[in-house]
Amino acid sequence: MKKLLTTILSLGVAASAALAADLSLTATKVSDQLDAINPDSAVWSKAKFATVVLYPQTAIEFNDKEANEANKDPKGKKAQVAAVHNGKEIALLVKWADGTKNVQGIKCTDTYSDGFAIQFAGTTKKSQPLPYVGMGSVGRPVVVHLQKATDKVYEPNGNKDVSTQINRQQTGFFGKELAEYDAKVASLANTDFERVFVGEGFRSLTEIKDKSVKSNAAMKYDNKGWIGTLARPLKDDYMNGAGTVAATIAVWDGAKHGRNGLKLLSSWIAINLEGQKANAAVVAEATEAPKGDAAKGKAAVEANGCAGCHQIDKSMPAGYMAPSLVNVGGYSTAAYLRESLIKPSAVVVPGFNRNAHSNTPWYNLEKGKRVSTMTDYSFLDKATIEDIVAYLKTLKAEVE
Ligand code: HEC
């Protein structure tokens, strides 16, 4: 495995000069307690840092003029990532540049805040391909830890719902109560914005509120950038981290109105737990370098009418026929791209259904199942498929 990895990494370096886009990294084995870890914890000095590139998620276009304006021609961003584990818990640190600190205040819900999320592949009965990077897919669940930069809140009930109970317009009659309440919050603040979800596809995310996941996330703004940390059990009801943990990283920029699918996203990263036997299948999938010929793939994409539905480079209009592919190579594994071509309905990217866009649905419902409207390209020969995969892997934004 080691030899294979070295080969793959050197191939990646050769292909993109600066960085291998797909990564495996090692979570250093430590004996420290990790449940109360934060960006200042001493344990990070024992960790090895790796560079992971996060690419703009462009599959789904937002119906928001200001946000689209702020995200015109978005660039990829490098993040520094480190991981440690103690056999029971895993902790990750993500460090990324962000020149504008955007913190969501409890007093205003019309601002967007900076934030980050770490998504882990969830437990499944049989081993199978990694879930869709955009929040899982049917039968391939994910668990997502989301942390946003927010002002602290006083919420004795712990439900994180106090903001929806306060009517900020009522400054006249209730003005005094509000002022007293704010003063009390300032003195007692004890809750931050940390949430955990399980999902089997975009828009299927369900928040876990019963405290069955014992996680701890924190964010710190320092020197024109954020450091985010997360600790969680290696094993619980939602994931079973043994040998190798598969994770992706997302960051949101409040200044660019980032939220939901408007973010920067990494491809799957294989995090090997030091001292344990790596999961070869997960490592292979996360680090697979395309074997095909990208130039031939480009010609095959032109010959097979992909551009009739997809935006493939920025010079083409985005359209509504199908997801934009301009960054698909940045956040997708080769295995996912291959599957998209030969089994389009294995993962159906959530877009327009027939009710919303009768002429350009991304999927139809057949017997209650989502069926992709994309042409099934399994009729192409294997070499051509591999060439197309190699070409799709080159589709990604410049890196900042
Ligand atoms: C008839 C329209 C159509 C054509 C032609 C078409 N696609 Fe698609 N494609 C779609 C739709 C709709 C989706 C979203 C539903 C899904 O996931 O299958 C999609 C999804 C994809 C995805 C997944 C995108 C993501 O964001 O995860 C990839 C990759 C892709 N197509 C590549 C191609 C390539 C390469 C070709 C040409 C060989 C092609 N498509 C031809 C309609 C099309």
Short mmCIF file of C-alpha atoms and ligand atoms in Angstrom, two decimals:
data_model
loop_
_atom_site.label_atom_id
_atom_site.label_comp_id
_atom_site.label_asym_id
_atom_site.label_seq_id
_atom_site.Cartn_x
_atom_site.Cartn_y
_atom_site.Cartn_z
CA MET A 1 0.00 0.00 0.00
CA LYS A 2 2.77 2.38 0.91
CA LYS A 3 4.42 1.91 -2.45
CA LEU A 4 1.14 2.39 -4.26
CA LEU A 5 0.49 5.58 -2.32
CA THR A 6 3.90 7.00 -3.10
CA THR A 7 3.32 6.32 -6.77
CA ILE A 8 -0.09 7.92 -6.69
CA LEU A 9 1.17 10.95 -4.82
CA SER A 10 4.07 11.45 -7.20
CA LEU A 11 1.68 11.11 -10.12
CA GLY A 12 -0.56 13.73 -8.56
CA VAL A 13 2.37 16.06 -8.10
CA ALA A 14 3.45 15.54 -11.66
CA ALA A 15 -0.04 16.24 -12.93
CA SER A 16 -0.76 19.42 -11.05
CA ALA A 17 2.74 20.55 -10.14
CA ALA A 18 1.77 22.09 -6.82
CA LEU A 19 -0.65 19.74 -5.13
CA ALA A 20 -2.20 16.35 -5.23
CA ALA A 21 -5.92 17.04 -5.10
CA ASP A 22 -6.87 13.78 -3.46
CA LEU A 23 -5.33 12.95 -0.20
CA SER A 24 -4.72 10.47 2.45
CA LEU A 25 -3.32 11.65 5.73
CA THR A 26 -2.39 10.11 9.04
CA ALA A 27 -4.12 10.79 12.34
CA THR A 28 -1.28 10.70 14.85
CA LYS A 29 -1.89 8.35 17.78
CA VAL A 30 -1.86 10.29 21.05
CA SER A 31 -2.73 9.46 24.64
CA ASP A 32 -4.34 12.86 25.36
CA GLN A 33 -7.99 13.35 26.20
CA LEU A 34 -9.58 14.81 23.09
CA ASP A 35 -13.16 15.60 24.08
CA ALA A 36 -12.38 19.17 25.17
CA ILE A 37 -9.94 19.93 22.38
CA ASN A 38 -9.79 23.42 20.82
CA PRO A 39 -7.54 25.35 18.40
CA ASP A 40 -5.14 26.23 21.23
CA SER A 41 -4.70 22.67 22.56
CA ALA A 42 -1.08 21.57 22.92
CA VAL A 43 -1.82 18.23 21.24
CA TRP A 44 -1.73 19.85 17.79
CA SER A 45 2.05 20.18 18.06
CA LYS A 46 2.18 16.36 17.76
CA ALA A 47 0.10 16.30 14.57
CA LYS A 48 1.31 16.31 10.98
CA PHE A 49 -0.29 18.93 8.76
CA ALA A 50 -1.33 18.30 5.16
CA THR A 51 -2.64 20.66 2.50
CA VAL A 52 -6.11 19.96 1.19
CA VAL A 53 -7.65 22.04 -1.57
CA LEU A 54 -11.26 23.10 -1.23
CA TYR A 55 -13.16 23.89 -4.43
CA PRO A 56 -16.29 25.96 -5.00
CA GLN A 57 -19.33 23.74 -5.07
CA THR A 58 -20.98 24.64 -8.33
CA ALA A 59 -23.43 21.81 -8.98
CA ILE A 60 -26.40 23.83 -7.84
CA GLU A 61 -26.87 27.47 -8.76
CA PHE A 62 -28.48 29.73 -6.21
CA ASN A 63 -31.53 31.83 -6.93
CA ASP A 64 -29.86 34.80 -5.23
CA LYS A 65 -28.47 37.62 -7.36
CA GLU A 66 -26.26 39.13 -4.64
CA ALA A 67 -24.75 35.81 -3.68
CA ASN A 68 -24.15 34.89 -7.32
CA GLU A 69 -22.48 38.28 -7.86
CA ALA A 70 -20.25 37.78 -4.80
CA ASN A 71 -19.26 34.33 -6.05
CA LYS A 72 -18.53 35.17 -9.66
CA ASP A 73 -15.48 33.28 -10.85
CA PRO A 74 -14.77 31.68 -7.47
CA LYS A 75 -11.33 30.27 -6.71
CA GLY A 76 -10.26 27.17 -4.85
CA LYS A 77 -8.63 27.59 -1.47
CA LYS A 78 -5.90 25.71 0.36
CA ALA A 79 -6.62 24.51 3.88
CA GLN A 80 -4.15 23.02 6.33
CA VAL A 81 -5.55 19.88 7.92
CA ALA A 82 -4.28 17.81 10.82
CA ALA A 83 -5.74 14.84 12.67
CA VAL A 84 -5.05 12.99 15.91
CA HIS A 85 -6.77 10.05 17.60
CA ASN A 86 -6.51 8.24 20.91
CA GLY A 87 -8.20 4.99 19.95
CA LYS A 88 -11.60 6.19 21.16
CA GLU A 89 -11.91 9.66 19.64
CA ILE A 90 -10.67 11.42 16.56
CA ALA A 91 -9.96 15.15 16.39
CA LEU A 92 -9.38 17.27 13.32
CA LEU A 93 -8.00 20.74 12.87
CA VAL A 94 -8.71 22.83 9.76
CA LYS A 95 -6.97 26.12 9.11
CA TRP A 96 -7.96 28.40 6.24
CA ALA A 97 -7.45 32.01 5.20
CA ASP A 98 -10.40 34.38 5.32
CA GLY A 99 -9.70 38.11 5.27
CA THR A 100 -13.15 39.05 6.61
CA LYS A 101 -14.40 37.83 9.96
CA ASN A 102 -18.16 37.31 9.74
CA VAL A 103 -19.82 36.32 12.95
CA GLN A 104 -23.54 35.79 13.10
CA GLY A 105 -25.00 37.80 15.94
CA ILE A 106 -27.97 36.52 17.81
CA LYS A 107 -29.53 39.94 17.21
CA CYS A 108 -29.54 39.66 13.44
CA THR A 109 -30.57 36.72 11.33
CA ASP A 110 -30.03 38.51 8.02
CA THR A 111 -26.24 38.16 8.03
CA TYR A 112 -24.19 35.18 6.95
CA SER A 113 -21.39 33.87 9.07
CA ASP A 114 -18.15 32.05 8.42
CA GLY A 115 -18.21 28.40 9.31
CA PHE A 116 -16.89 24.94 8.58
CA ALA A 117 -18.15 21.41 8.44
CA ILE A 118 -16.59 18.00 8.55
CA GLN A 119 -18.50 15.20 6.89
CA PHE A 120 -17.77 11.55 7.66
CA ALA A 121 -18.89 8.49 5.75
CA GLY A 122 -21.54 6.79 7.85
CA THR A 123 -21.95 3.18 8.85
CA THR A 124 -23.27 0.78 6.24
CA LYS A 125 -23.79 -2.97 6.38
CA LYS A 126 -21.68 -3.82 3.35
CA SER A 127 -18.62 -2.05 2.05
CA GLN A 128 -19.51 0.15 -0.89
CA PRO A 129 -18.37 3.32 -2.66
CA LEU A 130 -18.02 6.49 -0.61
CA PRO A 131 -21.19 8.58 -0.34
CA TYR A 132 -21.97 11.50 -2.65
CA VAL A 133 -19.76 14.36 -1.49
CA GLY A 134 -22.76 16.72 -1.34
CA MET A 135 -24.17 15.31 1.89
CA GLY A 136 -24.49 11.65 1.20
CA SER A 137 -26.67 9.59 -1.06
CA VAL A 138 -29.41 7.01 -0.77
CA GLY A 139 -28.05 3.98 1.08
CA ARG A 140 -24.69 5.70 1.65
CA PRO A 141 -25.21 7.92 4.67
CA VAL A 142 -22.99 10.62 6.09
CA VAL A 143 -22.72 12.33 9.42
CA VAL A 144 -22.02 16.06 9.17
CA HIS A 145 -20.63 18.24 11.95
CA LEU A 146 -21.33 21.91 11.35
CA GLN A 147 -19.80 24.77 13.28
CA LYS A 148 -20.59 28.40 12.57
CA ALA A 149 -19.00 31.54 13.91
CA THR A 150 -21.69 33.03 16.09
CA ASP A 151 -21.98 35.25 19.09
CA LYS A 152 -22.54 33.31 22.24
CA VAL A 153 -26.13 32.75 23.31
CA TYR A 154 -27.72 32.08 26.65
CA GLU A 155 -30.05 29.14 26.28
CA PRO A 156 -30.77 27.29 29.50
CA ASN A 157 -33.05 24.82 27.68
CA GLY A 158 -30.24 23.84 25.32
CA ASN A 159 -32.57 23.70 22.33
CA LYS A 160 -30.69 26.36 20.33
CA ASP A 161 -34.00 27.96 19.41
CA VAL A 162 -33.96 31.16 21.39
CA SER A 163 -33.33 33.38 18.36
CA THR A 164 -36.63 32.33 16.84
CA GLN A 165 -38.46 33.27 20.03
CA ILE A 166 -37.31 36.87 20.19
CA ASN A 167 -39.13 39.55 18.23
CA ARG A 168 -36.55 42.26 17.66
CA GLN A 169 -39.13 44.62 16.16
CA GLN A 170 -40.82 44.99 19.54
CA THR A 171 -38.43 47.62 20.82
CA GLY A 172 -41.19 49.96 22.06
CA PHE A 173 -43.32 48.12 24.59
CA PHE A 174 -40.82 45.32 25.26
CA GLY A 175 -37.72 47.47 24.79
CA LYS A 176 -36.77 47.36 28.43
CA GLU A 177 -37.19 43.59 28.68
CA LEU A 178 -35.08 43.13 25.58
CA ALA A 179 -32.30 45.29 26.98
CA GLU A 180 -32.41 43.36 30.26
CA TYR A 181 -32.42 40.10 28.39
CA ASP A 182 -29.40 41.14 26.30
CA ALA A 183 -27.51 42.13 29.44
CA LYS A 184 -28.30 38.75 30.99
CA VAL A 185 -27.16 36.93 27.84
CA ALA A 186 -23.90 38.87 27.89
CA SER A 187 -23.21 37.74 31.44
CA LEU A 188 -24.35 34.12 31.10
CA ALA A 189 -23.60 33.24 27.50
CA ASN A 190 -22.77 29.58 27.29
CA THR A 191 -23.95 28.14 24.01
CA ASP A 192 -22.39 28.33 20.60
CA PHE A 193 -23.58 27.11 17.24
CA GLU A 194 -22.61 23.51 16.83
CA ARG A 195 -24.81 21.02 15.07
CA VAL A 196 -24.66 17.44 13.92
CA PHE A 197 -26.70 15.98 11.11
CA VAL A 198 -27.17 12.66 9.40
CA GLY A 199 -27.99 12.64 5.73
CA GLU A 200 -28.58 10.39 2.78
CA GLY A 201 -28.52 13.15 0.19
CA PHE A 202 -28.78 16.91 -0.08
CA ARG A 203 -32.01 18.20 1.56
CA SER A 204 -32.31 14.97 3.55
CA LEU A 205 -30.18 16.23 6.41
CA THR A 206 -31.70 15.55 9.80
CA GLU A 207 -30.32 17.16 12.89
CA ILE A 208 -29.33 14.85 15.71
CA LYS A 209 -30.72 16.53 18.80
CA ASP A 210 -30.75 13.70 21.31
CA LYS A 211 -27.08 14.14 22.27
CA SER A 212 -26.26 10.67 20.97
CA VAL A 213 -23.17 12.15 19.30
CA LYS A 214 -20.67 13.44 21.84
CA SER A 215 -18.81 15.94 19.72
CA ASN A 216 -17.07 19.19 20.44
CA ALA A 217 -16.28 21.84 17.83
CA ALA A 218 -14.61 25.22 18.19
CA MET A 219 -13.50 28.09 15.97
CA LYS A 220 -10.90 30.77 16.46
CA TYR A 221 -10.15 33.77 14.24
CA ASP A 222 -6.48 34.49 14.15
CA ASN A 223 -4.18 36.33 11.76
CA LYS A 224 -6.67 36.74 8.88
CA GLY A 225 -7.94 33.24 8.98
CA TRP A 226 -9.88 30.64 10.92
CA ILE A 227 -8.79 27.61 12.83
CA GLY A 228 -11.57 25.13 13.41
CA THR A 229 -11.36 21.97 15.48
CA LEU A 230 -13.68 19.04 15.97
CA ALA A 231 -13.49 16.01 18.24
CA ARG A 232 -15.94 13.12 18.05
CA PRO A 233 -15.99 9.43 18.97
CA LEU A 234 -14.50 7.08 16.41
CA LYS A 235 -17.51 4.84 16.93
CA ASP A 236 -21.11 5.63 17.70
CA ASP A 237 -24.56 4.96 16.24
CA TYR A 238 -23.70 6.84 13.05
CA MET A 239 -20.16 5.92 12.12
CA ASN A 240 -17.65 3.20 12.72
CA GLY A 241 -14.18 4.63 12.36
CA ALA A 242 -11.71 1.77 12.24
CA GLY A 243 -8.42 1.73 10.35
CA THR A 244 -9.28 4.55 7.99
CA VAL A 245 -11.84 7.30 8.42
CA ALA A 246 -13.22 8.95 5.27
CA ALA A 247 -13.97 12.66 5.66
CA THR A 248 -14.56 15.78 3.61
CA ILE A 249 -14.12 19.38 4.67
CA ALA A 250 -16.28 22.36 3.77
CA VAL A 251 -15.88 26.03 4.62
CA TRP A 252 -18.34 28.89 4.25
CA ASP A 253 -17.49 32.56 3.77
CA GLY A 254 -20.06 34.87 5.33
CA ALA A 255 -18.79 37.83 3.29
CA LYS A 256 -19.77 35.93 0.14
CA HIS A 257 -23.21 34.99 1.51
CA GLY A 258 -22.08 31.39 1.83
CA ARG A 259 -24.63 28.97 3.20
CA ASN A 260 -25.88 25.47 2.43
CA GLY A 261 -24.55 24.42 -0.97
CA LEU A 262 -22.70 27.71 -1.51
CA LYS A 263 -19.34 26.79 -0.06
CA LEU A 264 -15.86 25.43 -0.69
CA LEU A 265 -15.63 21.68 -0.52
CA SER A 266 -12.89 19.04 -0.56
CA SER A 267 -13.03 15.65 -2.15
CA TRP A 268 -13.00 12.59 0.13
CA ILE A 269 -9.88 12.36 2.30
CA ALA A 270 -8.70 9.02 3.70
CA ILE A 271 -7.50 9.57 7.26
CA ASN A 272 -5.47 6.58 8.41
CA LEU A 273 -5.49 5.97 12.14
CA GLU A 274 -1.89 5.51 13.21
CA GLY A 275 -1.36 2.11 14.83
CA GLN A 276 -4.31 0.48 13.03
CA LYS A 277 -4.55 -1.42 9.76
CA ALA A 278 -5.61 0.97 7.01
CA ASN A 279 -8.79 0.27 5.06
CA ALA A 280 -7.24 -0.30 1.63
CA ALA A 281 -10.50 0.14 -0.28
CA VAL A 282 -11.19 3.57 1.21
CA VAL A 283 -7.59 4.72 0.69
CA ALA A 284 -7.65 3.52 -2.91
CA GLU A 285 -10.94 5.29 -3.64
CA ALA A 286 -9.91 8.60 -2.06
CA THR A 287 -6.49 8.70 -3.70
CA GLU A 288 -7.15 7.12 -7.09
CA ALA A 289 -5.37 9.01 -9.84
CA PRO A 290 -7.15 8.80 -13.20
CA LYS A 291 -5.56 6.34 -15.61
CA GLY A 292 -7.10 7.66 -18.81
CA ASP A 293 -5.90 10.26 -21.28
CA ALA A 294 -7.46 13.65 -20.50
CA ALA A 295 -6.96 15.02 -24.03
CA LYS A 296 -8.80 12.04 -25.54
CA GLY A 297 -11.43 12.47 -22.81
CA LYS A 298 -12.02 16.07 -23.84
CA ALA A 299 -12.62 14.95 -27.42
CA ALA A 300 -14.98 12.21 -26.19
CA VAL A 301 -16.92 14.73 -24.12
CA GLU A 302 -17.32 16.89 -27.24
CA ALA A 303 -18.31 13.89 -29.36
CA ASN A 304 -20.88 12.62 -26.85
CA GLY A 305 -22.92 15.77 -26.40
CA CYS A 306 -22.24 16.36 -22.71
CA ALA A 307 -22.24 20.12 -23.34
CA GLY A 308 -25.82 19.85 -24.58
CA CYS A 309 -26.85 19.57 -20.94
CA HIS A 310 -23.83 20.56 -18.83
CA GLN A 311 -21.77 23.70 -18.36
CA ILE A 312 -18.26 22.33 -18.78
CA ASP A 313 -16.16 25.46 -18.73
CA LYS A 314 -16.84 28.96 -17.51
CA SER A 315 -17.25 30.38 -21.01
CA MET A 316 -20.52 28.44 -21.36
CA PRO A 317 -23.77 29.61 -19.74
CA ALA A 318 -24.66 27.72 -16.55
CA GLY A 319 -28.17 26.79 -17.62
CA TYR A 320 -30.69 24.59 -15.87
CA MET A 321 -30.39 21.35 -17.80
CA ALA A 322 -27.89 19.64 -15.51
CA PRO A 323 -25.35 20.38 -12.79
CA SER A 324 -22.41 22.56 -13.78
CA LEU A 325 -19.24 20.52 -14.14
CA VAL A 326 -16.76 23.42 -13.92
CA ASN A 327 -15.39 22.27 -10.54
CA VAL A 328 -16.55 18.66 -10.50
CA GLY A 329 -12.96 17.40 -10.72
CA GLY A 330 -12.03 19.32 -7.58
CA TYR A 331 -14.45 17.66 -5.19
CA SER A 332 -15.20 14.32 -6.84
CA THR A 333 -13.29 11.05 -6.78
CA ALA A 334 -12.51 9.21 -10.01
CA ALA A 335 -14.83 6.40 -8.82
CA TYR A 336 -17.73 8.84 -8.44
CA LEU A 337 -17.17 10.34 -11.89
CA ARG A 338 -16.99 6.88 -13.45
CA GLU A 339 -20.20 5.86 -11.73
CA SER A 340 -21.93 9.08 -12.90
CA LEU A 341 -21.30 8.02 -16.50
CA ILE A 342 -22.19 4.35 -16.38
CA LYS A 343 -24.84 4.35 -13.63
CA PRO A 344 -26.34 7.86 -13.65
CA SER A 345 -29.08 6.91 -11.19
CA ALA A 346 -26.73 5.45 -8.55
CA VAL A 347 -26.39 8.98 -7.18
CA VAL A 348 -28.88 11.54 -8.38
CA VAL A 349 -27.60 15.06 -7.85
CA PRO A 350 -30.54 16.91 -6.34
CA GLY A 351 -31.77 19.50 -8.77
CA PHE A 352 -35.00 20.18 -10.51
CA ASN A 353 -37.67 17.55 -10.66
CA ARG A 354 -40.39 17.45 -13.25
CA ASN A 355 -42.80 19.50 -11.18
CA ALA A 356 -40.37 22.39 -10.84
CA HIS A 357 -38.86 22.33 -14.33
CA SER A 358 -41.12 20.38 -16.62
CA ASN A 359 -38.80 20.76 -19.63
CA THR A 360 -35.48 20.25 -17.91
CA PRO A 361 -35.89 17.90 -14.96
CA TRP A 362 -32.70 16.39 -13.52
CA TYR A 363 -34.63 13.35 -12.43
CA ASN A 364 -38.00 11.69 -12.69
CA LEU A 365 -39.75 9.64 -10.06
CA GLU A 366 -40.30 6.07 -11.10
CA LYS A 367 -42.01 3.84 -8.53
CA GLY A 368 -40.95 6.30 -5.85
CA LYS A 369 -37.28 6.20 -6.85
CA ARG A 370 -35.32 9.09 -8.33
CA VAL A 371 -34.16 8.23 -11.81
CA SER A 372 -31.60 10.47 -13.52
CA THR A 373 -32.51 12.05 -16.84
CA MET A 374 -28.88 11.84 -17.92
CA THR A 375 -27.96 9.58 -20.81
CA ASP A 376 -26.50 6.28 -19.59
CA TYR A 377 -23.03 6.11 -21.15
CA SER A 378 -22.32 2.50 -20.23
CA PHE A 379 -22.37 1.76 -23.99
CA LEU A 380 -18.98 3.50 -24.34
CA ASP A 381 -15.92 1.27 -24.20
CA LYS A 382 -13.96 1.14 -20.96
CA ALA A 383 -10.96 3.09 -22.28
CA THR A 384 -13.17 5.98 -23.39
CA ILE A 385 -14.88 6.05 -19.99
CA GLU A 386 -11.45 6.25 -18.32
CA ASP A 387 -10.39 9.04 -20.69
CA ILE A 388 -13.54 11.01 -19.84
CA VAL A 389 -12.92 10.47 -16.12
CA ALA A 390 -9.36 11.78 -16.56
CA TYR A 391 -10.69 14.85 -18.34
CA LEU A 392 -13.42 15.48 -15.74
CA LYS A 393 -10.73 15.34 -13.03
CA THR A 394 -9.06 18.35 -14.68
CA LEU A 395 -12.22 20.47 -14.39
CA LYS A 396 -11.61 22.69 -11.37
CA ALA A 397 -11.07 26.31 -10.49
CA GLU A 398 -7.69 27.95 -10.05
CA VAL A 399 -6.42 27.85 -6.50
CA GLU A 400 -5.97 31.09 -4.54
C1 HEC B 1 -29.55 14.70 -21.38
C2 HEC B 1 -28.76 15.60 -20.56
C3 HEC B 1 -27.38 15.11 -20.13
C4 HEC B 1 -26.33 14.70 -20.92
C5 HEC B 1 -26.29 14.59 -22.45
C6 HEC B 1 -25.24 14.41 -20.03
N1 HEC B 1 -25.62 14.63 -18.74
FE1 HEC B 1 -24.46 14.41 -17.06
N2 HEC B 1 -26.05 14.84 -15.89
C7 HEC B 1 -27.28 15.21 -16.33
C8 HEC B 1 -28.16 15.42 -15.21
C9 HEC B 1 -29.60 15.85 -15.28
C10 HEC B 1 -27.40 15.17 -14.05
C11 HEC B 1 -27.90 15.25 -12.59
C12 HEC B 1 -28.61 14.00 -12.19
C13 HEC B 1 -27.64 12.89 -11.91
O1 HEC B 1 -26.94 12.95 -10.90
O2 HEC B 1 -27.57 11.95 -12.72
C14 HEC B 1 -26.06 14.81 -14.51
C15 HEC B 1 -24.98 14.51 -13.68
C16 HEC B 1 -23.68 14.35 -14.11
C17 HEC B 1 -22.52 14.25 -13.25
C18 HEC B 1 -22.53 14.37 -11.74
C19 HEC B 1 -22.34 15.85 -11.41
C20 HEC B 1 -22.13 16.23 -9.98
O3 HEC B 1 -22.17 17.44 -9.69
O4 HEC B 1 -21.92 15.38 -9.11
C21 HEC B 1 -21.44 14.10 -14.06
C22 HEC B 1 -20.00 13.96 -13.62
C23 HEC B 1 -21.91 14.12 -15.42
N3 HEC B 1 -23.27 14.28 -15.42
C24 HEC B 1 -21.09 14.00 -16.54
C25 HEC B 1 -21.56 13.93 -17.84
C26 HEC B 1 -20.72 13.68 -19.00
C27 HEC B 1 -19.20 13.54 -18.96
C28 HEC B 1 -21.53 13.63 -20.08
C29 HEC B 1 -21.16 13.29 -21.51
C30 HEC B 1 -20.40 12.06 -21.68
C31 HEC B 1 -22.88 13.90 -19.61
N4 HEC B 1 -22.85 14.06 -18.27
C32 HEC B 1 -23.99 13.98 -20.43
C33 HEC B 1 -27.69 15.37 -17.64
C34 HEC B 1 -26.93 15.05 -18.77
#
